Amino acid sequence: MLKGMTRLISSVHKLDPGRFLHIGTQAPQCLAAHLDNQVATESPRAISRTSENDPAKHGEQHEGQHYNISFQDLKTVFSHGLPPRFVMQVKTFNEACLMVRRPALELLHYLKNTNFAHPAVRYVFYGEKGTGKTLSLCHSIHFCAKQDWLILHIPDAHLWVKNCRDLLQSTYNKQRFDQPLEASTWLKNFKTANEHFLSQIKVQEKYVWNKRESTEKGSPLGEVVEQGIMRVRNATDAVGIVLKELKRQSSSGIFRLLVAVDGVNALWGRTTLKREDKSPIAPEELAFIYNLRKMVKNDWQGGAIVLTVSQTGSLFKPRKAYLPQELLGKEGFDALDPFIPILVSNYNPKEFESCIHYYLENNWLQHEKAHTEEGKKELLFLSNRNPGQLERLCAYL
Amino acid sequence: MAASAVTAVRGWSGLLLGVRSVVLRLPGLTQVRWSRYGPEYQDPQIDKGYYRKPLAALTEEEKYERELRKTQVIKAAPATRTSSVFEDPVISKFTNMMMKGGNKILARSLMTQTLEAVKRKQFEKYHAASPEEQATIERNPYTIFHQALKNCEPVIGLVSILKGGHFYQVPVPLADRRRRFLAMKWMITECREKKHRRMLMPEKLSQELLEAFHNRGPVIKRKHDTHKMAEANRALAHYRWW
């Protein structure tokens, strides 16, 4: 049987490298997968959950199963990353369970095999509305947090280009604009996520905030973050400094940096913000966007860049657009080119069954007809196996 | 020329099969609600199970009934009636009563958000309760909805009757459908009027439904007030002639 397995692996390796491969299967893991499958068929009631809560050990055998995220991780890593409906679900069920899916597994495989001497590779999740791009991003963030990377997570870039009440003229550069409130909340969340790194990383330049305050060279990054949180006027500049320092020092090898941006098409789109004379503001005139664009360029080593393009929340983009070319526009695509696109699609039948099973386990489907085969068929038809739609349907059933 | 055209059209309308033109004209009685279907029209059969039954499993009576239906005229099924397993006539009626200006999409989304809110509140209570209490907590939003409306139905109602130049509130027995209508009407009016300007309808409705489910709250109070008025005016019961 082992010879059969090795023959299978060698035939897999012969496939052309242009396709997305899961080459990470070695003989013992294959064996484990085979045994796991046997166990799964024997006890079909246990298919929706897995006890493997470490994302590093997730493989193809866990596809479709839900794993638990501890409350500690929720408070530190995911203080600002999760979609709002998922947060409601976590509050209702008293547990945070994420489904292991193929796009996330693919990305985890790439992240495990990154060469930190090479420039950072950009991965872009794309797909139709409600297919699970943000949650796949959160899965990879959880993996990196467990592997002790430094997480730079912008939960939704669209929030920075619209609905900003107070825009200040930037203190650093007169042509650009500051967004103090958003920057200070982001800094607070960044601090909770990466507490232990802030004391280790030292600033390599002296920064003068105003006549009385300045940060000396060699002081920990935590001081810059504190300054940004306390002096809200300088928050955007503090964010810019943090980004610059992290980019400069990531290739030194002390830490590995993960840049995760949700809705990266906001950086190159249009904004709905206006100056006092009602003339529109371009995204590059916002200091935060300007610095973030520098961050997602692949001219630094020692980490990875994981992005999502989404139409929900985007400005002036048609509802049906989901491809990276349509959402990023020419400017954005040229800036991000080359990147690795990863398609996130609707549930396959196994994942759909697993999701329904998870809801039934938590007694979320209370309607008596929802437990029947007829009910399941109707849910499949109504949701078209779209994860977001299924969640909304099951919420009131 | 125009008058003759009008009389010609009136003549044609009487010829259309099954369409009711003039049924009965009693002095002082105007028909307020009627349907354009005549009495020979049968209601549509929406149930999927009826059509999926194999021919061999039908009894003689059912075969006869199916043959009979082939000869009868059937009304068109309204767009709101579906063959979905999750369809509920009470929920549909309540949604229609909440609808304003024909905006069914909004009314339906408010209804689904209400059911979701009820469910989430009950789940919260469930997780906070001890194991003995957990058995008593009802988490199905549909049972809560039905039970709440049943609790709000009045047993006896009041009707304004004109006698001797004055209107008197006379206690009168109510039909089932009138009771259900009053329960839903009181619930919706209460939720529309007695809420804070910034509070949304699903939140207020879910609150009221949960209170009615436990037999307390403003709608139950209104039902009890109606009962008390009927009890107080029972001497006027003779004014009723039907």
Short mmCIF file of N, CA and C in Angstrom, two decimals, chain A residues 272-390:
data_model
loop_
_atom_site.label_atom_id
_atom_site.label_comp_id
_atom_site.label_asym_id
_atom_site.label_seq_id
_atom_site.Cartn_x
_atom_site.Cartn_y
_atom_site.Cartn_z
N THR A 272 -15.04 59.32 -1.31
CA THR A 272 -16.20 60.20 -1.28
C THR A 272 -15.93 61.39 -0.37
N LEU A 273 -14.65 61.61 -0.04
CA LEU A 273 -14.31 62.72 0.86
C LEU A 273 -14.07 63.97 0.03
N LYS A 274 -14.45 65.12 0.65
CA LYS A 274 -14.29 66.38 -0.09
C LYS A 274 -13.59 67.39 0.78
N ARG A 275 -12.92 68.31 0.11
CA ARG A 275 -12.30 69.43 0.86
C ARG A 275 -13.38 70.45 1.21
N GLU A 276 -12.96 71.52 1.90
CA GLU A 276 -13.94 72.56 2.27
C GLU A 276 -14.55 73.21 1.05
N ASP A 277 -13.79 73.29 -0.05
CA ASP A 277 -14.35 73.91 -1.25
C ASP A 277 -15.04 72.88 -2.14
N LYS A 278 -15.45 71.76 -1.57
CA LYS A 278 -16.24 70.71 -2.21
C LYS A 278 -15.50 70.03 -3.36
N SER A 279 -14.20 70.19 -3.48
CA SER A 279 -13.50 69.47 -4.55
C SER A 279 -13.11 68.09 -4.02
N PRO A 280 -13.18 67.04 -4.86
CA PRO A 280 -12.93 65.70 -4.33
C PRO A 280 -11.46 65.45 -4.00
N ILE A 281 -11.25 64.53 -3.09
CA ILE A 281 -9.89 64.19 -2.66
C ILE A 281 -9.53 62.85 -3.30
N ALA A 282 -8.36 62.77 -3.88
CA ALA A 282 -7.89 61.50 -4.43
C ALA A 282 -7.29 60.66 -3.30
N PRO A 283 -7.29 59.32 -3.45
CA PRO A 283 -6.80 58.51 -2.33
C PRO A 283 -5.37 58.82 -1.94
N GLU A 284 -4.50 59.16 -2.93
CA GLU A 284 -3.10 59.38 -2.56
C GLU A 284 -2.91 60.65 -1.74
N GLU A 285 -3.96 61.50 -1.67
CA GLU A 285 -3.81 62.69 -0.85
C GLU A 285 -4.13 62.40 0.61
N LEU A 286 -4.54 61.18 0.92
CA LEU A 286 -4.71 60.80 2.32
C LEU A 286 -3.41 60.17 2.78
N ALA A 287 -2.88 60.64 3.90
CA ALA A 287 -1.56 60.20 4.33
C ALA A 287 -1.52 58.71 4.60
N PHE A 288 -2.60 58.18 5.19
CA PHE A 288 -2.63 56.76 5.53
C PHE A 288 -2.55 55.90 4.29
N ILE A 289 -3.37 56.27 3.25
CA ILE A 289 -3.38 55.50 2.01
C ILE A 289 -2.03 55.59 1.33
N TYR A 290 -1.44 56.77 1.38
CA TYR A 290 -0.13 56.96 0.73
C TYR A 290 0.91 56.04 1.35
N ASN A 291 0.92 55.96 2.68
CA ASN A 291 1.90 55.08 3.34
C ASN A 291 1.58 53.62 3.13
N LEU A 292 0.27 53.30 3.08
CA LEU A 292 -0.10 51.90 2.92
C LEU A 292 0.27 51.38 1.53
N ARG A 293 0.19 52.27 0.54
CA ARG A 293 0.58 51.84 -0.81
C ARG A 293 2.04 51.44 -0.84
N LYS A 294 2.85 52.17 -0.07
CA LYS A 294 4.27 51.83 -0.03
C LYS A 294 4.47 50.47 0.64
N MET A 295 3.56 50.16 1.58
CA MET A 295 3.69 48.92 2.32
C MET A 295 3.39 47.71 1.46
N VAL A 296 2.40 47.84 0.53
CA VAL A 296 2.04 46.66 -0.26
C VAL A 296 2.89 46.53 -1.52
N LYS A 297 3.89 47.37 -1.67
CA LYS A 297 4.84 47.16 -2.77
C LYS A 297 5.80 46.05 -2.36
N ASN A 298 6.26 45.27 -3.32
CA ASN A 298 7.08 44.13 -2.93
C ASN A 298 8.57 44.42 -2.98
N ASP A 299 8.97 45.55 -2.37
CA ASP A 299 10.39 45.87 -2.37
C ASP A 299 11.03 45.65 -1.01
N TRP A 300 10.42 44.77 -0.19
CA TRP A 300 11.02 44.45 1.10
C TRP A 300 11.01 42.94 1.27
N GLN A 301 11.92 42.43 2.16
CA GLN A 301 11.96 40.99 2.39
C GLN A 301 11.56 40.68 3.80
N GLY A 302 11.38 39.37 4.02
CA GLY A 302 11.15 38.93 5.39
C GLY A 302 9.69 38.80 5.77
N GLY A 303 8.81 38.53 4.80
CA GLY A 303 7.42 38.36 5.18
C GLY A 303 6.56 38.11 3.97
N ALA A 304 5.26 38.35 4.12
CA ALA A 304 4.32 38.13 3.03
C ALA A 304 3.23 39.18 3.09
N ILE A 305 2.56 39.35 1.95
CA ILE A 305 1.46 40.33 1.87
C ILE A 305 0.22 39.57 1.43
N VAL A 306 -0.82 39.55 2.26
CA VAL A 306 -2.05 38.86 1.90
C VAL A 306 -3.15 39.90 1.77
N LEU A 307 -3.84 39.92 0.63
CA LEU A 307 -4.81 40.97 0.35
C LEU A 307 -6.16 40.36 -0.03
N THR A 308 -7.20 41.19 0.04
CA THR A 308 -8.52 40.78 -0.44
C THR A 308 -9.07 41.92 -1.28
N VAL A 309 -9.72 41.58 -2.39
CA VAL A 309 -10.44 42.63 -3.13
C VAL A 309 -11.92 42.36 -2.93
N SER A 310 -12.66 43.37 -2.52
CA SER A 310 -14.08 43.12 -2.33
C SER A 310 -14.90 44.28 -2.87
N GLN A 311 -16.09 43.93 -3.37
CA GLN A 311 -16.97 44.96 -3.91
C GLN A 311 -17.83 45.57 -2.82
N THR A 312 -18.14 44.78 -1.77
CA THR A 312 -18.97 45.33 -0.69
C THR A 312 -18.19 46.40 0.04
N GLY A 313 -18.72 47.58 0.08
CA GLY A 313 -17.99 48.66 0.74
C GLY A 313 -17.19 49.48 -0.24
N SER A 314 -17.05 48.99 -1.48
CA SER A 314 -16.24 49.75 -2.43
C SER A 314 -17.07 50.90 -2.99
N LEU A 315 -16.38 51.87 -3.55
CA LEU A 315 -17.06 53.05 -4.04
C LEU A 315 -17.03 53.08 -5.55
N PHE A 316 -18.18 53.35 -6.16
CA PHE A 316 -18.28 53.55 -7.60
C PHE A 316 -17.88 52.32 -8.40
N LYS A 317 -18.13 51.13 -7.82
CA LYS A 317 -17.85 49.92 -8.60
C LYS A 317 -19.16 49.16 -8.76
N PRO A 318 -19.44 48.56 -9.93
CA PRO A 318 -20.72 47.85 -10.11
C PRO A 318 -20.82 46.65 -9.18
N ARG A 319 -22.08 46.28 -8.88
CA ARG A 319 -22.31 45.26 -7.87
C ARG A 319 -21.77 43.90 -8.29
N LYS A 320 -21.83 43.61 -9.59
CA LYS A 320 -21.45 42.28 -10.03
C LYS A 320 -19.94 42.11 -10.21
N ALA A 321 -19.15 43.18 -10.02
CA ALA A 321 -17.72 43.07 -10.28
C ALA A 321 -17.05 42.29 -9.17
N TYR A 322 -16.25 41.27 -9.50
CA TYR A 322 -15.50 40.57 -8.46
C TYR A 322 -14.08 40.24 -8.88
N LEU A 323 -13.73 40.39 -10.16
CA LEU A 323 -12.38 40.04 -10.59
C LEU A 323 -11.41 41.12 -10.18
N PRO A 324 -10.15 40.77 -9.90
CA PRO A 324 -9.18 41.78 -9.45
C PRO A 324 -9.00 42.91 -10.46
N GLN A 325 -9.01 42.57 -11.77
CA GLN A 325 -8.81 43.61 -12.78
C GLN A 325 -9.93 44.64 -12.72
N GLU A 326 -11.20 44.14 -12.53
CA GLU A 326 -12.34 45.07 -12.52
C GLU A 326 -12.30 45.94 -11.28
N LEU A 327 -11.95 45.36 -10.13
CA LEU A 327 -12.05 46.11 -8.88
C LEU A 327 -10.85 47.00 -8.64
N LEU A 328 -9.66 46.56 -9.08
CA LEU A 328 -8.47 47.37 -8.80
C LEU A 328 -8.32 48.50 -9.81
N GLY A 329 -8.84 48.32 -11.00
CA GLY A 329 -8.63 49.33 -12.04
C GLY A 329 -7.24 49.20 -12.61
N LYS A 330 -6.93 49.99 -13.61
CA LYS A 330 -5.64 49.85 -14.28
C LYS A 330 -4.50 50.21 -13.32
N GLU A 331 -4.69 51.32 -12.58
CA GLU A 331 -3.61 51.81 -11.70
C GLU A 331 -3.29 50.78 -10.62
N GLY A 332 -4.35 50.26 -9.99
CA GLY A 332 -4.17 49.31 -8.91
C GLY A 332 -3.55 48.02 -9.39
N PHE A 333 -4.04 47.53 -10.54
CA PHE A 333 -3.51 46.28 -11.07
C PHE A 333 -2.03 46.43 -11.41
N ASP A 334 -1.66 47.56 -12.01
CA ASP A 334 -0.25 47.75 -12.35
C ASP A 334 0.60 47.84 -11.09
N ALA A 335 0.03 48.45 -10.05
CA ALA A 335 0.81 48.57 -8.82
C ALA A 335 0.98 47.22 -8.13
N LEU A 336 -0.05 46.36 -8.22
CA LEU A 336 0.03 45.08 -7.51
C LEU A 336 0.65 43.98 -8.36
N ASP A 337 0.74 44.20 -9.65
CA ASP A 337 1.29 43.19 -10.55
C ASP A 337 2.76 42.97 -10.25
N PRO A 338 3.35 41.82 -10.11
CA PRO A 338 2.74 40.49 -10.13
C PRO A 338 2.21 40.06 -8.77
N PHE A 339 1.06 39.35 -8.76
CA PHE A 339 0.54 38.80 -7.52
C PHE A 339 -0.02 37.42 -7.80
N ILE A 340 -0.28 36.67 -6.73
CA ILE A 340 -0.86 35.33 -6.91
C ILE A 340 -2.34 35.43 -6.57
N PRO A 341 -3.23 35.26 -7.54
CA PRO A 341 -4.66 35.34 -7.23
C PRO A 341 -5.17 34.01 -6.71
N ILE A 342 -6.00 34.05 -5.68
CA ILE A 342 -6.59 32.82 -5.14
C ILE A 342 -8.11 33.02 -5.16
N LEU A 343 -8.79 32.14 -5.92
CA LEU A 343 -10.24 32.28 -6.03
C LEU A 343 -10.91 31.63 -4.83
N VAL A 344 -11.86 32.37 -4.22
CA VAL A 344 -12.67 31.81 -3.14
C VAL A 344 -14.07 31.64 -3.71
N SER A 345 -14.53 30.40 -3.77
CA SER A 345 -15.83 30.18 -4.42
C SER A 345 -16.85 29.70 -3.38
N ASN A 346 -18.07 29.39 -3.86
CA ASN A 346 -19.12 28.93 -2.95
C ASN A 346 -18.74 27.57 -2.37
N TYR A 347 -19.52 27.13 -1.37
CA TYR A 347 -19.27 25.84 -0.73
C TYR A 347 -19.41 24.71 -1.75
N ASN A 348 -18.58 23.67 -1.63
CA ASN A 348 -18.88 22.45 -2.39
C ASN A 348 -19.84 21.62 -1.52
N PRO A 349 -20.46 20.55 -2.08
CA PRO A 349 -21.51 19.85 -1.32
C PRO A 349 -21.07 19.39 0.07
N LYS A 350 -19.79 18.93 0.16
CA LYS A 350 -19.30 18.45 1.46
C LYS A 350 -19.26 19.59 2.48
N GLU A 351 -18.77 20.76 2.05
CA GLU A 351 -18.69 21.91 2.96
C GLU A 351 -20.08 22.37 3.37
N PHE A 352 -21.02 22.34 2.40
CA PHE A 352 -22.40 22.74 2.69
C PHE A 352 -22.99 21.85 3.77
N GLU A 353 -22.80 20.52 3.59
CA GLU A 353 -23.31 19.57 4.60
C GLU A 353 -22.69 19.85 5.96
N SER A 354 -21.39 20.13 5.93
CA SER A 354 -20.68 20.38 7.18
C SER A 354 -21.22 21.63 7.87
N CYS A 355 -21.51 22.66 7.07
CA CYS A 355 -22.03 23.91 7.65
C CYS A 355 -23.39 23.68 8.28
N ILE A 356 -24.28 22.97 7.54
CA ILE A 356 -25.62 22.68 8.07
C ILE A 356 -25.50 21.85 9.35
N HIS A 357 -24.57 20.90 9.32
CA HIS A 357 -24.36 20.04 10.48
C HIS A 357 -23.91 20.85 11.68
N TYR A 358 -23.03 21.84 11.43
CA TYR A 358 -22.55 22.71 12.51
C TYR A 358 -23.69 23.50 13.11
N TYR A 359 -24.56 24.03 12.23
CA TYR A 359 -25.70 24.80 12.74
C TYR A 359 -26.65 23.91 13.53
N LEU A 360 -26.84 22.67 13.04
CA LEU A 360 -27.75 21.78 13.75
C LEU A 360 -27.19 21.40 15.11
N GLU A 361 -25.84 21.23 15.17
CA GLU A 361 -25.22 20.89 16.45
C GLU A 361 -25.42 21.97 17.47
N ASN A 362 -25.34 23.23 17.00
CA ASN A 362 -25.52 24.36 17.93
C ASN A 362 -26.98 24.73 18.11
N ASN A 363 -27.89 23.91 17.56
CA ASN A 363 -29.33 24.17 17.63
C ASN A 363 -29.71 25.51 17.02
N TRP A 364 -28.97 25.93 15.99
CA TRP A 364 -29.26 27.24 15.42
C TRP A 364 -30.47 27.16 14.49
N LEU A 365 -30.64 25.99 13.82
CA LEU A 365 -31.80 25.84 12.94
C LEU A 365 -32.96 25.34 13.79
N GLN A 366 -33.87 26.29 14.18
CA GLN A 366 -34.92 25.92 15.10
C GLN A 366 -36.20 25.49 14.39
N HIS A 367 -36.40 25.88 13.15
CA HIS A 367 -37.61 25.53 12.42
C HIS A 367 -37.67 24.01 12.28
N GLU A 368 -38.88 23.42 12.53
CA GLU A 368 -38.93 21.96 12.53
C GLU A 368 -38.64 21.40 11.14
N LYS A 369 -39.02 22.16 10.10
CA LYS A 369 -38.81 21.62 8.76
C LYS A 369 -37.36 21.72 8.32
N ALA A 370 -36.55 22.51 9.02
CA ALA A 370 -35.16 22.67 8.60
C ALA A 370 -34.34 21.42 8.84
N HIS A 371 -34.82 20.53 9.73
CA HIS A 371 -34.07 19.31 10.01
C HIS A 371 -34.30 18.27 8.93
N THR A 372 -35.35 18.43 8.12
CA THR A 372 -35.71 17.39 7.15
C THR A 372 -34.88 17.55 5.88
N GLU A 373 -34.94 16.49 5.04
CA GLU A 373 -34.23 16.52 3.77
C GLU A 373 -34.80 17.60 2.86
N GLU A 374 -36.13 17.75 2.90
CA GLU A 374 -36.79 18.78 2.08
C GLU A 374 -36.26 20.16 2.43
N GLY A 375 -36.14 20.38 3.75
CA GLY A 375 -35.65 21.68 4.20
C GLY A 375 -34.24 21.95 3.73
N LYS A 376 -33.41 20.89 3.81
CA LYS A 376 -32.00 21.05 3.39
C LYS A 376 -31.93 21.35 1.91
N LYS A 377 -32.78 20.65 1.15
CA LYS A 377 -32.75 20.89 -0.31
C LYS A 377 -33.18 22.31 -0.62
N GLU A 378 -34.17 22.78 0.16
CA GLU A 378 -34.63 24.15 -0.08
C GLU A 378 -33.54 25.17 0.28
N LEU A 379 -32.82 24.93 1.39
CA LEU A 379 -31.74 25.84 1.77
C LEU A 379 -30.65 25.85 0.71
N LEU A 380 -30.38 24.67 0.16
CA LEU A 380 -29.36 24.59 -0.89
C LEU A 380 -29.77 25.42 -2.10
N PHE A 381 -31.07 25.29 -2.44
CA PHE A 381 -31.55 26.02 -3.61
C PHE A 381 -31.55 27.53 -3.36
N LEU A 382 -32.03 27.93 -2.18
CA LEU A 382 -32.18 29.36 -1.92
C LEU A 382 -30.84 30.05 -1.80
N SER A 383 -29.84 29.35 -1.21
CA SER A 383 -28.56 30.00 -0.97
C SER A 383 -27.58 29.80 -2.11
N ASN A 384 -27.86 28.82 -2.98
CA ASN A 384 -26.92 28.48 -4.06
C ASN A 384 -25.54 28.15 -3.48
N ARG A 385 -25.54 27.59 -2.29
CA ARG A 385 -24.32 27.20 -1.58
C ARG A 385 -23.39 28.38 -1.29
N ASN A 386 -23.92 29.60 -1.32
CA ASN A 386 -23.11 30.76 -0.98
C ASN A 386 -23.06 30.89 0.53
N PRO A 387 -21.85 30.93 1.13
CA PRO A 387 -21.77 30.92 2.59
C PRO A 387 -22.48 32.09 3.26
N GLY A 388 -22.32 33.30 2.69
CA GLY A 388 -22.96 34.46 3.30
C GLY A 388 -24.47 34.37 3.28
N GLN A 389 -25.01 33.97 2.12
CA GLN A 389 -26.47 33.84 1.98
C GLN A 389 -27.01 32.76 2.90
N LEU A 390 -26.28 31.63 3.00
CA LEU A 390 -26.74 30.54 3.86
C LEU A 390 -26.81 31.00 5.30
#
